[in-house]
Amino acid sequence: MTSTRTPLSSLAPDELARFLADKQAAYADLQARGLKLDLTRGKPSSAQLDLSGELLNLPTTTKDRAGADVRNYGGLEGLTELREIFAELLWVDVDQVTCQGNSSLSLMHQALSYLLLWGGPDSERPWRDEPSVKFVCPVPGYDRHFSMLADFGIEMVTVPMNDNGPDVAAVADLVRDDPSVKGMWIVPTYANPTGSVVSEDVAAELMAMPTAAPDFRIFWDNAYAFHHLTEHEAKSADALSLAQASGHPNRPIMFASTSKITFAGAGVSVLAASTANKTWFLRHLAMGSIGPDKINHLRHVEFFGSADGVRQHMRRHREIIAPKFAAVDAALTAELDGLGIAEWTRPTGGYFVNLDVLDGTATRVVDLAKQAGIALTPAGASFPHGQDPRDRNIRLAPTFPQLDEVETAMAGVATCVALAAAEQLSK
Amino acid sequence: MTSTRTPLSSLAPDELARFLADKQAAYADLQARGLKLDLTRGKPSSAQLDLSGELLNLPTTTKDRAGADVRNYGGLEGLTELREIFAELLWVDVDQVTCQGNSSLSLMHQALSYLLLWGGPDSERPWRDEPSVKFVCPVPGYDRHFSMLADFGIEMVTVPMNDNGPDVAAVADLVRDDPSVKGMWIVPTYANPTGSVVSEDVAAELMAMPTAAPDFRIFWDNAYAFHHLTEHEAKSADALSLAQASGHPNRPIMFASTSKITFAGAGVSVLAASTANKTWFLRHLAMGSIGPDKINHLRHVEFFGSADGVRQHMRRHREIIAPKFAAVDAALTAELDGLGIAEWTRPTGGYFVNLDVLDGTATRVVDLAKQAGIALTPAGASFPHGQDPRDRNIRLAPTFPQLDEVETAMAGVATCVALAAAEQLSK
């Protein structure tokens, strides 16, 4: 739809004053409704969790395919039959895959801990013994990546996140000469929060670029690899093969999980990497584990049946959540299209809509929404240390509420965006 | 039974030669049987795992007592109703308890990682920034504690393990003046492998003793707290209260799990500590976890029902494994009693029998057994770096094999012990 509205910044003063008064009235009405809605976190809804209800009655046996008793100790790599399913889904070899417990965030925390305490297979020393360690952070990005880095005392250097992935020229500049730049995080498919998909070209450049650090790591967090919102199902770039072909086989470590496939709190996690990386990871993991929860592995194997079982299951998720994403777009379009005060993504997968409002108003929008009973993720959450330099970014998470709640909440959010912009422009 | 045998070291040369020849013949017979038996690891048997079979059909609901959906994210501390059960069993306050995933070994690895990377709430700096870090290790002890310390680059200083716990005078001497001695591991109840139970007095001294390090930690690994082999059920010393009373509330961190209660590979773990320690632990844990597998928590809550449900369940374990421990004692007594070449424990709980053979023969015994098809834990495994200075200690793990296999294997082991001793004394 093409809007016939006049951009807010082009309004005459009296027109702007009238717009502001309209929005103040609309906001007063909104507040009077006493809403209590929450768009803060990317959580699956009850209806999505119900799709995996059968898991609660599984497994039907206690032996894995090799005849091992899944109830007992052992099997550090995870069940082979589960590893096979994820190898197929992630386009990697089963030998490159280990499956562990709930969750991939834990695997990332472990991998980073091991790098700090021991260094990787190609490190000159433990990262903790380096004068400083920096990570490249595409922004906006996932708040938990940033908070983990902050807790580890790792300095964050930002680069823009584009539609086809991180700004690869900016990344290459940062890593070329500074050996303290040790790694970066990427959500390659349907990124949190922008929904971008890293193209094969960008992935190839990231895997090939020269780095001053001999042990540069890309944490390839493929959390939404299978989480399509349309019939166009993006295929993740083949990071491990690209890295191998470029002579940097140990650069990427790939992570995935079923947290947003089966049960968010009781899923299985996946790490895929070069032989050297995987051996290194399992050697340290073995010091603190006699094996993952293999019953839950078998439970998932029986539930999915195959990689195709996962794909079909994800289509059932899509049926539930795609209308919620459409509702976000519809509400924002209805209220804001053409006003020149907001841009938002129409993601084809993942869990988030990225909303950029008028510079300097994101905090105000979140505050207005809160006072109207609509909880949004704090402004700036998608930036290191929660600091959005332009104060314009808001992450919307529409999966958890019911569809009608999303509609109501987003209409309210759109009112808040318009009001905050009018306030700002009237100053 | 009182033996009328002559100690082997008192035999005349021709008597010793005859004894050696007898044992060589017995060993030849043993080898000829082509056994294939395994006493290496403390694993529950299938019959024990079957006791928890009902878990596979649980939980029957998806809400915890507070109404939260256990399938979704959240609840970092673990289910309150599970924490209550373990608080009662461990004689601590529910506020001191967090429940996590499989396993307590992972919690210990995490706690040690956090101490190295960040230090504890009362540390002057991260342990990793200290010139060196040492741990006091009662020996014989648990091999996985030692291998974890070795991997972390922590130096191990040994003290003897007595019937009532670690030699507390030796410990006090080590910790008094050396600030690099940062901690120790204790298995307080039915220790691995000696079966010792730390007395209330020893526990009180350990919690009260002056330490040069302001952030000295006792990893109180209560893995066998409820694993009684007789009707006399040992009560673990109340480490947290003793530490609090001594003015060192943060000294102990208590660990437990259901690995040897329900499913070894799919249990729940427990950490109990002071408020400062628990807050510190959860703060770092939160960087790598959005919550433990709460479905498995609820599964265990429904299965046990209460703390008393756990106690009753452990009595069913006892019925299965106590005869195996009796068989170990019977076989060793029948072959070795009175010969003065071996001592062994008759544990009242836990998972192991500690066998001390003639000095300098443990490696030979394990090798003889191996050649007769009986796998034993490597000699020295219960010492740091696998080095038993007297080469006399063997850890026996009788729970996993069937009772008749334990009888057969242990008769064979006794033959190997006698043969190795006769060889040694004949040199």
PDB file of C-alpha atoms in Angstrom, chain A residues 79-241:
ATOM      1  CA  LEU A  79      22.972 -39.778  20.494  1.00  0.00           C
ATOM      2  CA  THR A  80      24.197 -40.518  16.979  1.00  0.00           C
ATOM      3  CA  GLU A  81      20.678 -40.612  15.576  1.00  0.00           C
ATOM      4  CA  LEU A  82      19.979 -37.107  16.924  1.00  0.00           C
ATOM      5  CA  ARG A  83      23.319 -35.855  15.607  1.00  0.00           C
ATOM      6  CA  GLU A  84      22.372 -37.240  12.190  1.00  0.00           C
ATOM      7  CA  ILE A  85      19.135 -35.266  12.122  1.00  0.00           C
ATOM      8  CA  PHE A  86      20.890 -31.993  12.916  1.00  0.00           C
ATOM      9  CA  ALA A  87      23.798 -32.712  10.564  1.00  0.00           C
ATOM     10  CA  GLU A  88      21.285 -32.972   7.735  1.00  0.00           C
ATOM     11  CA  LEU A  89      19.386 -29.860   8.832  1.00  0.00           C
ATOM     12  CA  LEU A  90      22.543 -27.770   9.219  1.00  0.00           C
ATOM     13  CA  TRP A  91      24.220 -29.133   6.073  1.00  0.00           C
ATOM     14  CA  VAL A  92      27.238 -30.449   7.978  1.00  0.00           C
ATOM     15  CA  ASP A  93      28.792 -33.882   8.536  1.00  0.00           C
ATOM     16  CA  VAL A  94      27.585 -35.916  11.468  1.00  0.00           C
ATOM     17  CA  ASP A  95      31.200 -36.177  12.644  1.00  0.00           C
ATOM     18  CA  GLN A  96      31.219 -32.415  13.076  1.00  0.00           C
ATOM     19  CA  VAL A  97      28.191 -32.437  15.369  1.00  0.00           C
ATOM     20  CA  THR A  98      27.723 -32.939  19.087  1.00  0.00           C
ATOM     21  CA  CYS A  99      24.333 -32.725  20.793  1.00  0.00           C
ATOM     22  CA  GLN A 100      24.098 -31.681  24.415  1.00  0.00           C
ATOM     23  CA  GLY A 101      21.480 -30.536  26.929  1.00  0.00           C
ATOM     24  CA  ASN A 102      19.332 -27.461  27.282  1.00  0.00           C
ATOM     25  CA  SER A 103      20.609 -24.980  25.862  1.00  0.00           C
ATOM     26  CA  SER A 104      22.781 -23.554  23.054  1.00  0.00           C
ATOM     27  CA  LEU A 105      23.320 -20.440  25.178  1.00  0.00           C
ATOM     28  CA  SER A 106      25.055 -22.742  27.687  1.00  0.00           C
ATOM     29  CA  LEU A 107      27.249 -24.199  24.939  1.00  0.00           C
ATOM     30  CA  MET A 108      28.276 -20.707  23.875  1.00  0.00           C
ATOM     31  CA  HIS A 109      29.055 -19.776  27.471  1.00  0.00           C
ATOM     32  CA  GLN A 110      31.121 -22.940  27.844  1.00  0.00           C
ATOM     33  CA  ALA A 111      33.012 -22.397  24.584  1.00  0.00           C
ATOM     34  CA  LEU A 112      33.862 -18.839  25.561  1.00  0.00           C
ATOM     35  CA  SER A 113      34.918 -19.941  29.064  1.00  0.00           C
ATOM     36  CA  TYR A 114      37.199 -22.587  27.569  1.00  0.00           C
ATOM     37  CA  LEU A 115      38.758 -20.063  25.180  1.00  0.00           C
ATOM     38  CA  LEU A 116      39.438 -17.695  28.067  1.00  0.00           C
ATOM     39  CA  LEU A 117      40.825 -20.356  30.402  1.00  0.00           C
ATOM     40  CA  TRP A 118      42.725 -22.520  27.924  1.00  0.00           C
ATOM     41  CA  GLY A 119      42.651 -20.896  24.493  1.00  0.00           C
ATOM     42  CA  GLY A 120      41.547 -22.796  21.414  1.00  0.00           C
ATOM     43  CA  PRO A 121      43.472 -25.422  19.429  1.00  0.00           C
ATOM     44  CA  ASP A 122      45.270 -22.673  17.501  1.00  0.00           C
ATOM     45  CA  SER A 123      45.753 -20.135  20.297  1.00  0.00           C
ATOM     46  CA  GLU A 124      49.140 -18.917  21.437  1.00  0.00           C
ATOM     47  CA  ARG A 125      47.886 -18.673  25.011  1.00  0.00           C
ATOM     48  CA  PRO A 126      44.633 -18.622  26.992  1.00  0.00           C
ATOM     49  CA  TRP A 127      42.617 -15.566  25.982  1.00  0.00           C
ATOM     50  CA  ARG A 128      42.573 -14.579  29.646  1.00  0.00           C
ATOM     51  CA  ASP A 129      46.319 -13.999  29.371  1.00  0.00           C
ATOM     52  CA  GLU A 130      45.989 -11.573  26.461  1.00  0.00           C
ATOM     53  CA  PRO A 131      46.314  -7.857  27.316  1.00  0.00           C
ATOM     54  CA  SER A 132      42.742  -7.415  26.079  1.00  0.00           C
ATOM     55  CA  VAL A 133      40.118  -9.325  24.143  1.00  0.00           C
ATOM     56  CA  LYS A 134      37.625  -7.726  21.808  1.00  0.00           C
ATOM     57  CA  PHE A 135      34.607  -9.055  19.922  1.00  0.00           C
ATOM     58  CA  VAL A 136      33.023  -7.575  16.814  1.00  0.00           C
ATOM     59  CA  CYS A 137      29.304  -7.105  17.441  1.00  0.00           C
ATOM     60  CA  PRO A 138      26.896  -6.507  14.560  1.00  0.00           C
ATOM     61  CA  VAL A 139      24.179  -4.143  15.793  1.00  0.00           C
ATOM     62  CA  PRO A 140      21.389  -4.314  16.432  1.00  0.00           C
ATOM     63  CA  GLY A 141      21.983  -7.811  17.828  1.00  0.00           C
ATOM     64  CA  TYR A 142      21.034 -10.279  20.542  1.00  0.00           C
ATOM     65  CA  ASP A 143      21.147  -8.785  24.041  1.00  0.00           C
ATOM     66  CA  ARG A 144      22.259 -12.033  25.689  1.00  0.00           C
ATOM     67  CA  HIS A 145      25.351 -12.209  23.493  1.00  0.00           C
ATOM     68  CA  PHE A 146      26.283  -8.735  24.639  1.00  0.00           C
ATOM     69  CA  SER A 147      25.602  -9.307  28.324  1.00  0.00           C
ATOM     70  CA  MET A 148      27.690 -12.485  28.225  1.00  0.00           C
ATOM     71  CA  LEU A 149      30.609 -10.644  26.645  1.00  0.00           C
ATOM     72  CA  ALA A 150      30.290  -7.851  29.196  1.00  0.00           C
ATOM     73  CA  ASP A 151      30.350 -10.364  32.060  1.00  0.00           C
ATOM     74  CA  PHE A 152      33.487 -11.945  30.611  1.00  0.00           C
ATOM     75  CA  GLY A 153      35.125  -8.513  30.420  1.00  0.00           C
ATOM     76  CA  ILE A 154      35.346  -8.697  26.636  1.00  0.00           C
ATOM     77  CA  GLU A 155      35.287  -5.345  24.882  1.00  0.00           C
ATOM     78  CA  MET A 156      32.611  -4.911  22.202  1.00  0.00           C
ATOM     79  CA  VAL A 157      33.229  -3.114  18.916  1.00  0.00           C
ATOM     80  CA  THR A 158      30.130  -2.592  16.794  1.00  0.00           C
ATOM     81  CA  VAL A 159      29.543  -2.873  13.059  1.00  0.00           C
ATOM     82  CA  PRO A 160      26.253  -2.323  11.214  1.00  0.00           C
ATOM     83  CA  MET A 161      23.991  -5.260  10.489  1.00  0.00           C
ATOM     84  CA  ASN A 162      22.805  -5.119   6.868  1.00  0.00           C
ATOM     85  CA  ASP A 163      20.093  -7.065   5.070  1.00  0.00           C
ATOM     86  CA  ASN A 164      22.636  -9.640   3.909  1.00  0.00           C
ATOM     87  CA  GLY A 165      24.508  -9.884   7.205  1.00  0.00           C
ATOM     88  CA  PRO A 166      27.161  -7.881   9.021  1.00  0.00           C
ATOM     89  CA  ASP A 167      28.896  -5.066   7.113  1.00  0.00           C
ATOM     90  CA  VAL A 168      31.745  -7.265   5.995  1.00  0.00           C
ATOM     91  CA  ALA A 169      34.082  -4.433   4.972  1.00  0.00           C
ATOM     92  CA  ALA A 170      33.760  -2.889   8.417  1.00  0.00           C
ATOM     93  CA  VAL A 171      34.418  -6.284  10.017  1.00  0.00           C
ATOM     94  CA  ALA A 172      37.467  -6.913   7.823  1.00  0.00           C
ATOM     95  CA  ASP A 173      38.907  -3.532   8.817  1.00  0.00           C
ATOM     96  CA  LEU A 174      38.572  -4.296  12.501  1.00  0.00           C
ATOM     97  CA  VAL A 175      40.130  -7.761  12.425  1.00  0.00           C
ATOM     98  CA  ARG A 176      42.960  -7.191   9.957  1.00  0.00           C
ATOM     99  CA  ASP A 177      45.569  -5.550  12.152  1.00  0.00           C
ATOM    100  CA  ASP A 178      44.407  -5.878  15.739  1.00  0.00           C
ATOM    101  CA  PRO A 179      45.284  -9.272  17.274  1.00  0.00           C
ATOM    102  CA  SER A 180      43.138  -8.501  20.328  1.00  0.00           C
ATOM    103  CA  VAL A 181      40.027  -8.821  18.150  1.00  0.00           C
ATOM    104  CA  LYS A 182      39.416 -12.477  18.849  1.00  0.00           C
ATOM    105  CA  GLY A 183      35.955 -13.142  17.607  1.00  0.00           C
ATOM    106  CA  MET A 184      32.456 -12.155  16.673  1.00  0.00           C
ATOM    107  CA  TRP A 185      28.942 -13.376  17.094  1.00  0.00           C
ATOM    108  CA  ILE A 186      26.591 -13.803  14.155  1.00  0.00           C
ATOM    109  CA  VAL A 187      22.993 -14.961  14.027  1.00  0.00           C
ATOM    110  CA  PRO A 188      23.174 -15.981  10.373  1.00  0.00           C
ATOM    111  CA  THR A 189      19.585 -16.865   9.658  1.00  0.00           C
ATOM    112  CA  TYR A 190      16.680 -14.568  10.518  1.00  0.00           C
ATOM    113  CA  ALA A 191      18.885 -12.585  12.874  1.00  0.00           C
ATOM    114  CA  ASN A 192      17.757 -11.326  16.238  1.00  0.00           C
ATOM    115  CA  PRO A 193      16.336  -8.711  15.908  1.00  0.00           C
ATOM    116  CA  THR A 194      16.638  -7.628  12.253  1.00  0.00           C
ATOM    117  CA  GLY A 195      15.600 -10.853  10.548  1.00  0.00           C
ATOM    118  CA  SER A 196      18.552 -10.543   8.137  1.00  0.00           C
ATOM    119  CA  VAL A 197      19.937 -13.645   6.489  1.00  0.00           C
ATOM    120  CA  VAL A 198      23.693 -13.802   5.935  1.00  0.00           C
ATOM    121  CA  SER A 199      24.232 -14.318   2.214  1.00  0.00           C
ATOM    122  CA  GLU A 200      26.569 -16.983   0.879  1.00  0.00           C
ATOM    123  CA  ASP A 201      28.894 -14.194  -0.353  1.00  0.00           C
ATOM    124  CA  VAL A 202      29.065 -12.420   2.975  1.00  0.00           C
ATOM    125  CA  ALA A 203      29.606 -15.733   4.749  1.00  0.00           C
ATOM    126  CA  ALA A 204      32.425 -16.583   2.354  1.00  0.00           C
ATOM    127  CA  GLU A 205      34.110 -13.225   2.965  1.00  0.00           C
ATOM    128  CA  LEU A 206      33.803 -13.580   6.740  1.00  0.00           C
ATOM    129  CA  MET A 207      35.376 -17.024   6.634  1.00  0.00           C
ATOM    130  CA  ALA A 208      38.148 -15.943   4.254  1.00  0.00           C
ATOM    131  CA  MET A 209      39.125 -12.498   5.558  1.00  0.00           C
ATOM    132  CA  PRO A 210      42.615 -12.156   7.014  1.00  0.00           C
ATOM    133  CA  THR A 211      42.678 -11.728  10.785  1.00  0.00           C
ATOM    134  CA  ALA A 212      45.572 -10.617  12.964  1.00  0.00           C
ATOM    135  CA  ALA A 213      44.500 -13.128  15.624  1.00  0.00           C
ATOM    136  CA  PRO A 214      45.497 -16.667  14.586  1.00  0.00           C
ATOM    137  CA  ASP A 215      42.598 -18.040  16.639  1.00  0.00           C
ATOM    138  CA  PHE A 216      39.792 -15.739  15.486  1.00  0.00           C
ATOM    139  CA  ARG A 217      36.402 -17.340  16.198  1.00  0.00           C
ATOM    140  CA  ILE A 218      32.986 -16.725  14.687  1.00  0.00           C
ATOM    141  CA  PHE A 219      30.215 -17.871  17.001  1.00  0.00           C
ATOM    142  CA  TRP A 220      27.682 -18.849  14.337  1.00  0.00           C
ATOM    143  CA  ASP A 221      24.506 -18.842  16.422  1.00  0.00           C
ATOM    144  CA  ASN A 222      22.004 -20.447  14.091  1.00  0.00           C
ATOM    145  CA  ALA A 223      19.148 -20.214  16.584  1.00  0.00           C
ATOM    146  CA  TYR A 224      16.516 -19.628  13.891  1.00  0.00           C
ATOM    147  CA  ALA A 225      17.895 -21.809  11.101  1.00  0.00           C
ATOM    148  CA  PHE A 226      14.553 -23.561  10.538  1.00  0.00           C
ATOM    149  CA  HIS A 227      12.196 -20.860  11.760  1.00  0.00           C
ATOM    150  CA  HIS A 228      10.648 -19.738   8.499  1.00  0.00           C
ATOM    151  CA  LEU A 229       7.676 -17.378   8.342  1.00  0.00           C
ATOM    152  CA  THR A 230       6.981 -17.806   4.626  1.00  0.00           C
ATOM    153  CA  GLU A 231       7.117 -20.510   2.005  1.00  0.00           C
ATOM    154  CA  HIS A 232      10.510 -19.155   0.985  1.00  0.00           C
ATOM    155  CA  GLU A 233      12.671 -21.156   3.391  1.00  0.00           C
ATOM    156  CA  ALA A 234      16.122 -19.559   3.600  1.00  0.00           C
ATOM    157  CA  LYS A 235      19.044 -21.944   3.513  1.00  0.00           C
ATOM    158  CA  SER A 236      21.814 -20.996   5.902  1.00  0.00           C
ATOM    159  CA  ALA A 237      25.231 -20.430   4.355  1.00  0.00           C
ATOM    160  CA  ASP A 238      27.507 -23.434   4.731  1.00  0.00           C
ATOM    161  CA  ALA A 239      29.885 -21.829   7.205  1.00  0.00           C
ATOM    162  CA  LEU A 240      31.986 -24.874   8.014  1.00  0.00           C
ATOM    163  CA  SER A 241      32.695 -25.764   4.377  1.00  0.00           C
TER     164      SER A 241
END
